[in-house]
Coordinates of C-alpha atoms and ligand atoms in Angstrom, one line a residue:
M1232 CA 15.3 81.8 -23.6
P1233 CA 13.8 82.3 -20.2
A1234 CA 10.2 83.6 -20.0
V1235 CA 9.7 87.4 -19.9
G1236 CA 9.4 87.7 -16.2
G1237 CA 10.5 84.3 -15.3
I1238 CA 13.3 83.0 -13.1
V1239 CA 14.8 79.6 -12.7
S1240 CA 13.0 78.2 -9.7
D1241 CA 14.4 74.8 -9.1
N1242 CA 17.6 76.0 -7.3
K1243 CA 15.9 78.4 -5.0
K1244 CA 17.6 78.8 -1.6
E1245 CA 15.5 78.4 1.5
Y1246 CA 16.6 79.9 4.8
P1247 CA 14.9 78.5 7.8
G1248 CA 13.3 81.0 10.2
N1249 CA 9.9 82.1 11.4
L1250 CA 7.8 85.2 11.4
T1251 CA 8.6 85.9 15.1
P1252 CA 6.7 88.4 17.3
F1253 CA 10.0 90.2 17.6
V1254 CA 10.3 90.8 13.9
M1255 CA 6.7 91.8 13.6
A1256 CA 7.0 94.3 16.4
T1257 CA 10.2 95.9 15.0
C1258 CA 8.7 96.1 11.6
I1259 CA 5.5 97.7 12.8
V1260 CA 7.5 100.4 14.7
A1261 CA 9.8 101.0 11.7
A1262 CA 6.9 101.2 9.3
M1263 CA 5.6 104.1 11.3
G1264 CA 8.3 106.1 9.4
G1265 CA 5.8 106.1 6.5
L1266 CA 3.3 108.1 8.7
I1267 CA 5.3 111.3 8.6
F1268 CA 5.5 111.1 4.8
G1269 CA 1.8 110.3 4.4
Y1270 CA 0.6 112.9 6.9
D1271 CA 2.4 115.5 4.8
I1272 CA 1.1 114.3 1.5
G1273 CA -2.5 114.5 2.8
I1274 CA -2.4 117.7 4.8
S1275 CA -1.3 120.3 2.3
G1276 CA -4.1 119.8 -0.2
G1277 CA -6.8 120.3 2.4
V1278 CA -5.1 123.2 4.1
T1279 CA -4.9 125.1 0.8
T1280 CA -8.6 125.0 0.4
M1281 CA -9.2 126.5 3.8
P1282 CA -10.3 130.1 3.2
S1283 CA -8.7 131.5 6.3
F1284 CA -5.3 129.9 5.4
L1285 CA -5.5 131.3 1.8
R1286 CA -6.5 134.8 3.0
K1287 CA -3.6 134.9 5.4
F1288 CA -0.8 133.6 3.2
F1289 CA -2.0 133.6 -0.4
P1290 CA -4.4 136.6 -0.6
S1291 CA -4.3 136.8 -4.4
V1292 CA -5.4 133.2 -4.8
Y1293 CA -8.1 133.9 -2.3
R1294 CA -9.4 136.9 -4.2
K1295 CA -9.3 135.1 -7.5
K1296 CA -11.2 132.2 -6.1
E1297 CA -13.9 134.5 -4.5
A1298 CA -14.3 136.5 -7.7
N1299 CA -14.2 133.5 -10.0
Q1300 CA -17.3 131.5 -8.9
S1301 CA -18.8 131.0 -12.3
T1302 CA -16.0 131.4 -14.9
N1303 CA -13.1 129.1 -15.8
Q1304 CA -12.9 126.5 -13.0
Y1305 CA -9.8 124.9 -14.3
C1306 CA -7.6 127.9 -13.4
Q1307 CA -8.9 129.1 -10.0
Y1308 CA -6.0 127.8 -8.0
D1309 CA -3.2 128.4 -10.5
S1310 CA -0.5 130.1 -8.4
Q1311 CA 3.2 129.4 -8.3
T1312 CA 3.7 130.4 -4.6
L1313 CA 0.8 128.2 -3.6
T1314 CA 2.4 125.2 -5.4
M1315 CA 5.8 126.1 -3.9
F1316 CA 4.2 125.6 -0.5
T1317 CA 3.3 122.1 -1.4
S1318 CA 6.3 121.2 -3.4
S1319 CA 9.2 122.8 -1.4
L1320 CA 9.2 119.8 0.8
Y1321 CA 10.1 117.4 -2.0
L1322 CA 13.1 119.4 -3.0
A1323 CA 14.4 119.2 0.5
A1324 CA 13.7 115.5 0.7
L1325 CA 15.6 115.0 -2.5
L1326 CA 18.8 116.7 -1.1
S1327 CA 18.6 114.9 2.3
S1328 CA 18.1 111.5 0.9
I1329 CA 21.6 111.8 -0.6
V1330 CA 23.2 112.7 2.7
A1331 CA 21.1 109.9 4.3
S1332 CA 22.8 107.4 2.1
T1333 CA 26.1 107.8 3.9
V1334 CA 24.5 108.0 7.4
T1335 CA 22.5 104.8 6.7
R1336 CA 25.6 102.9 5.4
K1337 CA 28.2 104.1 8.0
F1338 CA 26.0 104.5 11.1
G1339 CA 23.1 102.1 10.5
R1340 CA 19.5 102.3 9.3
R1341 CA 18.3 103.3 12.8
L1342 CA 20.2 106.5 13.1
S1343 CA 18.8 107.8 9.8
M1344 CA 15.3 107.1 11.1
L1345 CA 16.2 109.1 14.3
F1346 CA 17.4 112.1 12.3
G1347 CA 14.3 111.9 10.2
G1348 CA 12.0 112.1 13.2
I1349 CA 13.9 115.0 14.8
L1350 CA 14.0 117.2 11.7
F1351 CA 10.4 116.5 11.1
C1352 CA 9.4 117.6 14.6
A1353 CA 11.2 120.9 14.1
G1354 CA 9.4 121.5 10.8
A1355 CA 6.0 120.7 12.2
I1356 CA 6.4 123.2 15.0
I1357 CA 7.6 126.0 12.7
N1358 CA 4.6 125.3 10.4
G1359 CA 2.0 125.3 13.1
A1360 CA 3.3 128.6 14.4
A1361 CA 3.8 130.2 11.0
K1362 CA 3.2 133.9 10.7
A1363 CA 4.5 134.5 7.1
V1364 CA 4.9 132.5 3.9
W1365 CA 8.6 132.1 4.5
M1366 CA 8.0 130.3 7.8
L1367 CA 5.7 127.9 6.0
I1368 CA 8.3 127.2 3.4
V1369 CA 11.2 126.8 5.9
G1370 CA 9.0 124.5 7.9
R1371 CA 8.1 122.4 4.9
M1372 CA 11.8 122.2 4.0
L1373 CA 12.6 120.8 7.4
L1374 CA 9.8 118.3 7.0
G1375 CA 11.3 117.4 3.7
F1376 CA 14.8 116.8 5.2
G1377 CA 13.1 114.5 7.7
I1378 CA 11.3 112.6 5.0
G1379 CA 14.5 112.1 3.0
F1380 CA 16.1 110.4 5.9
A1381 CA 13.1 108.3 6.8
N1382 CA 12.3 107.1 3.2
Q1383 CA 15.9 106.2 2.6
S1384 CA 16.2 104.1 5.7
V1385 CA 12.8 102.6 6.5
P1386 CA 12.3 100.5 3.4
L1387 CA 15.8 99.1 3.6
Y1388 CA 15.4 98.3 7.3
L1389 CA 12.1 96.4 6.6
S1390 CA 13.5 94.4 3.7
E1391 CA 16.6 93.4 5.7
M1392 CA 14.7 92.5 8.8
A1393 CA 12.0 90.4 7.2
P1394 CA 12.3 86.6 6.6
Y1395 CA 12.4 86.5 2.8
K1396 CA 9.1 84.7 2.4
Y1397 CA 7.2 87.5 4.1
R1398 CA 9.4 90.3 2.8
G1399 CA 6.7 91.8 0.5
A1400 CA 4.1 91.9 3.2
L1401 CA 6.3 93.3 5.9
N1402 CA 7.8 95.9 3.6
I1403 CA 4.4 97.1 2.5
G1404 CA 3.8 98.0 6.2
F1405 CA 5.7 101.2 5.1
Q1406 CA 3.2 102.0 2.4
L1407 CA 0.3 101.1 4.7
S1408 CA 1.5 103.7 7.2
I1409 CA 1.9 106.2 4.3
T1410 CA -1.7 105.7 3.4
I1411 CA -2.8 105.8 7.1
G1412 CA -0.9 109.1 7.4
I1413 CA -2.7 110.5 4.3
L1414 CA -6.1 109.4 5.6
V1415 CA -5.6 110.8 9.1
A1416 CA -4.5 114.1 7.6
N1417 CA -7.7 114.2 5.4
I1418 CA -9.9 113.5 8.4
L1419 CA -8.2 116.1 10.5
N1420 CA -8.5 118.7 7.8
Y1421 CA -12.2 118.0 7.5
F1422 CA -12.7 118.7 11.2
F1423 CA -10.2 121.5 11.7
A1424 CA -11.6 123.4 8.7
K1425 CA -14.8 123.8 10.8
I1426 CA -13.1 125.5 13.7
K1427 CA -14.5 128.9 14.3
G1428 CA -11.9 131.7 14.1
G1429 CA -10.2 130.0 11.2
W1430 CA -7.0 128.8 12.9
G1431 CA -7.7 125.1 12.3
W1432 CA -4.9 125.0 9.7
R1433 CA -2.4 125.5 12.6
L1434 CA -3.6 122.3 14.2
S1435 CA -3.4 120.5 10.8
L1436 CA 0.2 121.6 10.2
G1437 CA 1.3 121.4 13.8
G1438 CA -0.3 117.9 14.2
A1439 CA 2.6 116.5 12.2
V1440 CA 4.5 116.5 15.5
V1441 CA 2.7 113.3 16.6
P1442 CA 3.9 111.0 13.8
A1443 CA 7.3 112.6 14.1
L1444 CA 7.5 111.7 17.8
I1445 CA 6.4 108.1 17.1
I1446 CA 9.3 107.5 14.7
T1447 CA 11.8 109.4 16.9
I1448 CA 11.0 107.3 19.9
G1449 CA 10.6 104.2 17.8
S1450 CA 14.1 104.5 16.4
L1451 CA 15.5 104.7 19.9
V1452 CA 14.1 101.3 20.8
L1453 CA 14.6 99.4 17.5
P1454 CA 17.5 97.1 17.0
D1455 CA 19.7 97.6 13.9
T1456 CA 19.5 95.0 11.1
P1457 CA 22.0 92.1 11.1
N1458 CA 23.1 93.2 7.6
S1459 CA 23.9 96.6 8.8
M1460 CA 25.7 95.4 11.9
I1461 CA 27.9 93.0 9.8
E1462 CA 28.6 95.9 7.4
R1463 CA 29.9 97.9 10.4
G1464 CA 32.1 95.1 11.7
Q1465 CA 29.8 93.8 14.6
K1466 CA 29.7 90.1 13.5
E1467 CA 29.1 88.4 16.8
E1468 CA 26.3 90.7 17.8
A1469 CA 24.8 90.4 14.3
K1470 CA 24.6 86.6 14.6
T1471 CA 22.9 86.7 18.0
K1472 CA 20.5 89.3 16.7
L1473 CA 19.7 87.2 13.6
Q1474 CA 19.0 84.2 15.8
R1475 CA 16.6 86.3 17.9
I1476 CA 14.9 87.8 14.8
R1477 CA 14.4 84.4 13.1
G1478 CA 13.5 82.6 16.4
I1479 CA 15.9 79.7 15.7
D1480 CA 19.5 78.8 16.5
D1481 CA 20.4 77.5 13.1
V1482 CA 20.8 80.6 11.1
D1483 CA 24.3 79.7 9.7
E1484 CA 23.4 79.6 6.1
E1485 CA 21.7 83.0 6.0
F1486 CA 24.4 84.4 8.3
D1487 CA 27.2 83.1 6.0
D1488 CA 25.5 84.7 3.0
L1489 CA 25.2 88.0 4.8
V1490 CA 28.8 87.9 5.7
A1491 CA 29.8 87.0 2.1
A1492 CA 27.7 89.9 0.8
S1493 CA 29.3 92.2 3.3
E1494 CA 32.8 91.0 2.3
A1495 CA 32.0 91.7 -1.3
S1496 CA 30.7 95.1 -0.4
K1497 CA 33.9 96.0 1.4
Q1498 CA 35.8 95.7 -1.9
V1499 CA 33.7 98.6 -3.1
E1500 CA 35.2 101.9 -2.1
H1501 CA 32.9 104.2 -4.1
P1502 CA 29.3 103.0 -4.0
W1503 CA 28.2 105.9 -6.1
R1504 CA 30.8 105.5 -8.9
N1505 CA 30.3 101.8 -8.7
L1506 CA 26.7 102.1 -9.6
L1507 CA 27.8 103.0 -13.1
Q1508 CA 29.5 99.7 -13.7
R1509 CA 28.0 97.5 -16.3
K1510 CA 26.9 94.8 -13.9
Y1511 CA 24.7 97.2 -12.0
R1512 CA 22.9 98.4 -15.1
P1513 CA 19.7 96.6 -14.3
H1514 CA 19.7 97.9 -10.7
L1515 CA 20.5 101.5 -11.8
S1516 CA 17.7 101.3 -14.4
M1517 CA 15.2 100.2 -11.9
A1518 CA 16.3 102.7 -9.3
I1519 CA 15.5 105.4 -11.8
L1520 CA 12.6 104.1 -13.7
I1521 CA 10.5 102.6 -10.9
P1522 CA 10.1 105.9 -8.9
F1523 CA 9.8 107.9 -12.1
F1524 CA 6.9 105.7 -13.3
Q1525 CA 5.3 105.6 -9.8
Q1526 CA 5.0 109.4 -9.9
L1527 CA 3.9 109.5 -13.5
T1528 CA 0.8 107.5 -12.6
G1529 CA -0.5 110.9 -11.6
I1530 CA -1.5 109.6 -8.1
N1531 CA -0.3 112.8 -6.4
V1532 CA -2.7 114.9 -8.4
I1533 CA -5.3 113.1 -6.3
M1534 CA -3.4 112.9 -3.1
F1535 CA -2.3 116.5 -2.9
Y1536 CA -5.1 118.2 -4.7
S1537 CA -8.2 116.0 -4.4
P1538 CA -10.0 118.6 -2.3
V1539 CA -9.1 121.3 -4.8
L1540 CA -10.0 119.0 -7.7
F1541 CA -13.3 118.0 -6.1
E1542 CA -14.1 121.7 -5.5
T1543 CA -13.3 122.3 -9.1
I1544 CA -15.8 119.7 -10.3
G1545 CA -18.5 121.2 -8.3
F1546 CA -18.4 120.1 -4.6
K1547 CA -18.8 122.6 -1.9
N1548 CA -15.7 123.0 0.4
D1549 CA -17.0 120.7 3.0
A1550 CA -18.0 118.0 0.6
A1551 CA -14.7 118.3 -1.2
L1552 CA -12.8 117.6 2.0
M1553 CA -15.2 114.7 2.7
S1554 CA -14.5 113.1 -0.7
A1555 CA -10.8 113.3 0.1
V1556 CA -11.6 111.2 3.2
V1557 CA -13.4 108.7 1.0
T1558 CA -10.4 108.3 -1.5
G1559 CA -8.1 108.2 1.5
T1560 CA -10.0 105.2 3.0
V1561 CA -10.0 103.4 -0.3
N1562 CA -6.2 103.9 -0.4
V1563 CA -5.7 102.3 3.0
V1564 CA -8.1 99.3 2.3
A1565 CA -6.6 98.6 -1.1
T1566 CA -3.1 98.6 0.4
L1567 CA -4.2 95.7 2.7
V1568 CA -5.1 93.8 -0.5
S1569 CA -1.5 94.2 -1.6
I1570 CA -0.2 93.0 1.7
Y1571 CA -2.3 89.9 1.3
G1572 CA -1.4 89.2 -2.3
V1573 CA 2.2 90.4 -2.8
D1574 CA 4.0 87.2 -1.7
R1575 CA 1.2 85.0 -3.1
W1576 CA 0.5 86.4 -6.6
G1577 CA 3.8 88.1 -7.1
R1578 CA 4.9 91.6 -7.9
R1579 CA 4.4 91.5 -11.7
F1580 CA 0.7 90.4 -11.5
L1581 CA -0.1 93.3 -9.2
F1582 CA 1.8 95.8 -11.4
L1583 CA 0.0 94.7 -14.5
E1584 CA -3.5 94.4 -13.0
G1585 CA -3.2 97.8 -11.2
G1586 CA -1.9 99.5 -14.4
T1587 CA -4.9 98.3 -16.4
Q1588 CA -7.3 99.4 -13.8
M1589 CA -5.8 102.9 -13.5
L1590 CA -5.8 103.3 -17.3
I1591 CA -9.5 102.5 -17.7
C1592 CA -10.4 104.9 -14.9
Q1593 CA -8.2 107.7 -16.2
I1594 CA -10.0 107.5 -19.6
L1595 CA -13.4 107.5 -17.9
V1596 CA -12.6 110.5 -15.7
T1597 CA -11.4 112.3 -18.8
I1598 CA -14.7 111.6 -20.6
C1599 CA -16.7 112.8 -17.6
I1600 CA -14.8 116.0 -17.1
A1601 CA -14.6 116.8 -20.8
A1602 CA -18.4 116.2 -21.1
K1603 CA -19.3 118.8 -18.5
F1604 CA -16.5 121.3 -18.4
G1605 CA -15.5 121.3 -22.1
V1606 CA -12.6 123.5 -22.9
D1607 CA -13.9 126.7 -21.4
G1608 CA -14.1 125.2 -17.9
N1609 CA -17.6 126.5 -17.3
P1610 CA -19.8 123.6 -16.3
G1611 CA -23.1 125.4 -15.5
D1612 CA -25.1 123.5 -12.9
L1613 CA -23.6 120.1 -12.1
P1614 CA -26.0 117.3 -11.1
K1615 CA -25.1 115.4 -7.9
W1616 CA -25.0 112.0 -9.7
Y1617 CA -22.3 113.4 -11.9
A1618 CA -19.9 114.4 -9.1
I1619 CA -20.5 111.0 -7.4
L1620 CA -19.6 109.2 -10.6
V1621 CA -16.3 111.1 -10.9
V1622 CA -15.5 110.3 -7.3
L1623 CA -16.3 106.6 -7.9
F1624 CA -13.9 106.4 -10.9
I1625 CA -11.3 108.2 -8.9
C1626 CA -11.7 105.7 -6.1
I1627 CA -11.3 102.7 -8.4
Y1628 CA -8.2 104.4 -9.8
V1629 CA -6.8 105.0 -6.3
A1630 CA -7.4 101.3 -5.4
G1631 CA -5.5 100.2 -8.6
F1632 CA -2.5 102.3 -7.5
A1633 CA -2.7 101.3 -3.9
W1634 CA -2.2 97.6 -4.6
S1635 CA 0.4 98.1 -7.3
W1636 CA 2.7 101.0 -8.0
G1637 CA 2.1 102.5 -4.5
P1638 CA 3.7 99.8 -2.4
L1639 CA 5.7 98.1 -5.1
G1640 CA 7.4 101.4 -6.0
W1641 CA 9.1 101.2 -2.6
L1642 CA 9.3 97.4 -2.2
V1643 CA 10.9 96.3 -5.4
P1644 CA 13.9 98.8 -5.3
S1645 CA 14.5 97.9 -1.7
E1646 CA 14.8 94.2 -2.4
I1647 CA 16.8 94.2 -5.6
F1648 CA 20.0 96.0 -4.7
P1649 CA 23.1 94.0 -3.6
L1650 CA 24.5 95.2 -0.2
E1651 CA 27.5 97.0 -1.7
I1652 CA 25.3 99.5 -3.6
R1653 CA 22.1 99.2 -1.5
S1654 CA 22.3 102.5 0.3
A1655 CA 23.4 104.5 -2.7
A1656 CA 20.9 103.0 -5.0
Q1657 CA 18.1 103.5 -2.5
S1658 CA 19.1 107.2 -2.4
I1659 CA 18.7 107.4 -6.1
N1660 CA 15.3 105.7 -5.8
V1661 CA 14.2 108.3 -3.2
S1662 CA 15.7 111.2 -5.0
V1663 CA 14.0 110.4 -8.3
N1664 CA 10.8 109.8 -6.5
M1665 CA 11.1 113.2 -4.9
I1666 CA 12.1 115.0 -8.1
F1667 CA 9.0 113.8 -9.9
T1668 CA 6.8 114.3 -6.8
F1669 CA 8.0 117.9 -6.9
A1670 CA 7.5 118.2 -10.6
V1671 CA 3.9 116.9 -10.4
A1672 CA 3.1 119.1 -7.4
Q1673 CA 4.6 122.1 -9.0
V1674 CA 3.1 121.9 -12.4
F1675 CA -0.3 120.3 -11.7
L1676 CA -2.3 123.4 -11.1
T1677 CA -0.8 125.1 -14.1
M1678 CA -1.3 121.9 -16.2
L1679 CA -5.0 121.7 -15.1
C1680 CA -5.4 125.3 -16.2
H1681 CA -3.9 124.7 -19.6
L1682 CA -4.4 121.0 -20.5
K1683 CA -7.8 121.0 -18.9
F1684 CA -9.4 117.5 -19.1
G1685 CA -6.4 116.4 -21.3
L1686 CA -4.4 116.3 -18.1
F1687 CA -5.6 112.8 -17.2
I1688 CA -4.8 111.6 -20.7
F1689 CA -1.2 112.8 -20.2
F1690 CA -0.9 110.4 -17.2
A1691 CA -2.8 107.6 -18.9
F1692 CA -0.1 107.6 -21.6
F1693 CA 2.6 107.0 -19.0
V1694 CA 0.5 104.2 -17.4
V1695 CA 0.6 102.4 -20.8
V1696 CA 4.3 102.9 -21.1
M1697 CA 5.1 101.6 -17.6
S1698 CA 2.9 98.5 -18.0
I1699 CA 4.7 97.6 -21.1
F1700 CA 8.0 98.2 -19.3
V1701 CA 7.0 95.9 -16.4
Y1702 CA 5.8 93.2 -18.8
F1703 CA 9.1 93.0 -20.6
F1704 CA 11.8 94.2 -18.2
L1705 CA 10.8 93.6 -14.6
P1706 CA 11.7 90.1 -13.4
E1707 CA 9.6 88.5 -10.6
T1708 CA 11.3 88.9 -7.2
K1709 CA 8.7 87.1 -5.1
G1710 CA 10.2 84.5 -2.7
I1711 CA 13.9 85.1 -3.5
P1712 CA 16.2 85.8 -0.6
I1713 CA 17.7 89.3 -0.9
E1714 CA 21.3 88.2 -1.1
E1715 CA 20.4 85.7 -3.8
M1716 CA 18.7 88.3 -6.0
G1717 CA 21.6 88.3 -8.5
R1718 CA 20.1 85.2 -10.2
V1719 CA 17.0 87.0 -11.4
W1720 CA 19.1 89.2 -13.6
K1721 CA 21.3 86.3 -14.7
T1722 CA 18.3 84.3 -15.9
H1723 CA 16.4 87.2 -17.4
W1724 CA 16.0 87.4 -21.2
Y1725 CA 17.3 91.0 -21.4
W1726 CA 19.3 91.8 -18.2
S1727 CA 21.4 88.6 -18.5
R1728 CA 23.6 90.4 -21.0
F1729 CA 24.8 92.7 -18.2
V1730 CA 25.2 90.2 -15.3
T1731 CA 27.6 87.3 -15.6
N1732 CA 28.5 84.5 -13.2
V1733 CA 31.5 86.4 -12.0
D1734 CA 29.3 89.1 -10.8
L1735 CA 27.2 86.9 -8.6
P1736 CA 28.1 85.8 -5.0
Y1737 CA 30.4 82.6 -5.1
G1738 CA 30.9 83.2 -8.8
G1739 CA 27.3 82.1 -9.5
L1740 CA 27.7 78.7 -7.9
E1741 CA 24.9 77.4 -5.8
M1742 CA 26.4 76.4 -2.4
G1743 CA 25.2 73.4 -0.5
K1744 CA 24.9 73.0 3.3
N1745 CA 28.5 71.8 3.7
G1746 CA 29.8 74.9 1.9
Q1747 CA 30.6 72.9 -1.2
P1748 CA 29.3 74.1 -4.6
V1749 CA 26.3 72.2 -5.9
K1750 CA 25.7 73.6 -9.3
Q1751 CA 26.0 76.6 -11.5
I1752 CA 23.0 79.0 -11.6
Ligands
BGC589 C1 4.0 107.5 -3.2 C2 3.4 108.8 -2.9 C3 1.9 108.7 -2.9 C4 1.4 107.7 -2.0 C5 -0.1 107.5 -2.1 C6 3.4 106.5 -2.2 O1 3.9 105.2 -2.5 O2 5.4 107.5 -3.1 O3 3.9 109.7 -3.8 O4 1.4 109.9 -2.5 O5 2.0 106.4 -2.3 O6 -0.6 106.5 -1.2

């Protein structure tokens, strides 16, 4: 029986090709799509702690917070309209990622990115100019539509463009730009909150126009991926493009495989219904479970609400925003570690190490909060060292996420789907991610109020489950060309029961240079 995460390695295919400046440049521009997502994740938490913003749109929360200085800290922000402001975006993103699947498949990855950028621009302008809560929510929904398009298309674009040996690193460019977006949003909140007259939140929300313009203009200058061009019948152009991207003339082997994958995908009329076929069971399971687990790490409790959380554990408003900047910086730096390691150490190692690190920190944070806040949420005077310790544990937790589930939650799904279901399966991935991002955003403040310190244990439980899942069920995908991915299922101890040779390209035969079969996988 093959090893738990193992693959047969002696018949690996190697396509020639370099990491050309051309491919680097296109991937950097495309990865900017993550900026709009990240900016948004980071901006809402800070804005909702700005007193002028709360007074204007959520007066009841504002009054409760003012009146509630010394009583139950766990519940001061518990308001359904306030969470609706944060989470409405993710509902919209969920819906649009489904539409984006068709656009991405029929019209190319680029056009989806363009739509994403334009919708996001509109949302940012409405939010910056908001006069009532409904404008805030409409604006956030437009931002959400934009994000649905971008998150559907950018990871696919990156994985298809990249030479397979560098696919992990280039794809994580997307996550890196998400984390940069979050950090920039945290820094801007810190400064804008200080603006006299209390209109800084308008700059915070309206500032989203900048990343939106970057991806809009970027998508106009980017080339489409060869995979997508072949899929849309532009074979000749696709080959020339592939030669340009790889920086060599001899791209025949890779090109032929792309064409074969595209032919296979043409047989498929209903990509959605198709996903239910037995041979796609591993893909479907991953498309659902990976984003589910990513959100159940609890990361967005920190990303959305860290200023709120830090205020709850005793920081002043200013210090709370500053601590969010600190966690944001750790998030960016740790993502760089992942870029360095993902194609060297592999996906499974990062998942398992990151999971263990997160688990330990969640337990430590629970102990800290339980010790001081108890069940009544009334901490008395909190010493400074205590708050610093909590921030430190939270930083180590964020680092664990940032080199494991953060980037890999987008990378792994984008590299495992065969072309014929790629777009549809990626939509499922984005939708599930958004449903659970929504759920966590929507219930977190209420959960904090009721579960109190137990909240962190809730997420810690899921971290244990997901690590066990990775250990037994996630095969290693490092260094395998995308169109060859079928073999990792075929050789996996569990998934092999769903995937047979007939389901693989060329019936599972390894093809040699001359187009003759060499051996059976
Ligand atoms: C997740 C987001 C999260 C972010 C944090 C992303 O991969 O999808 O939900 O907020 O990482 O860096």
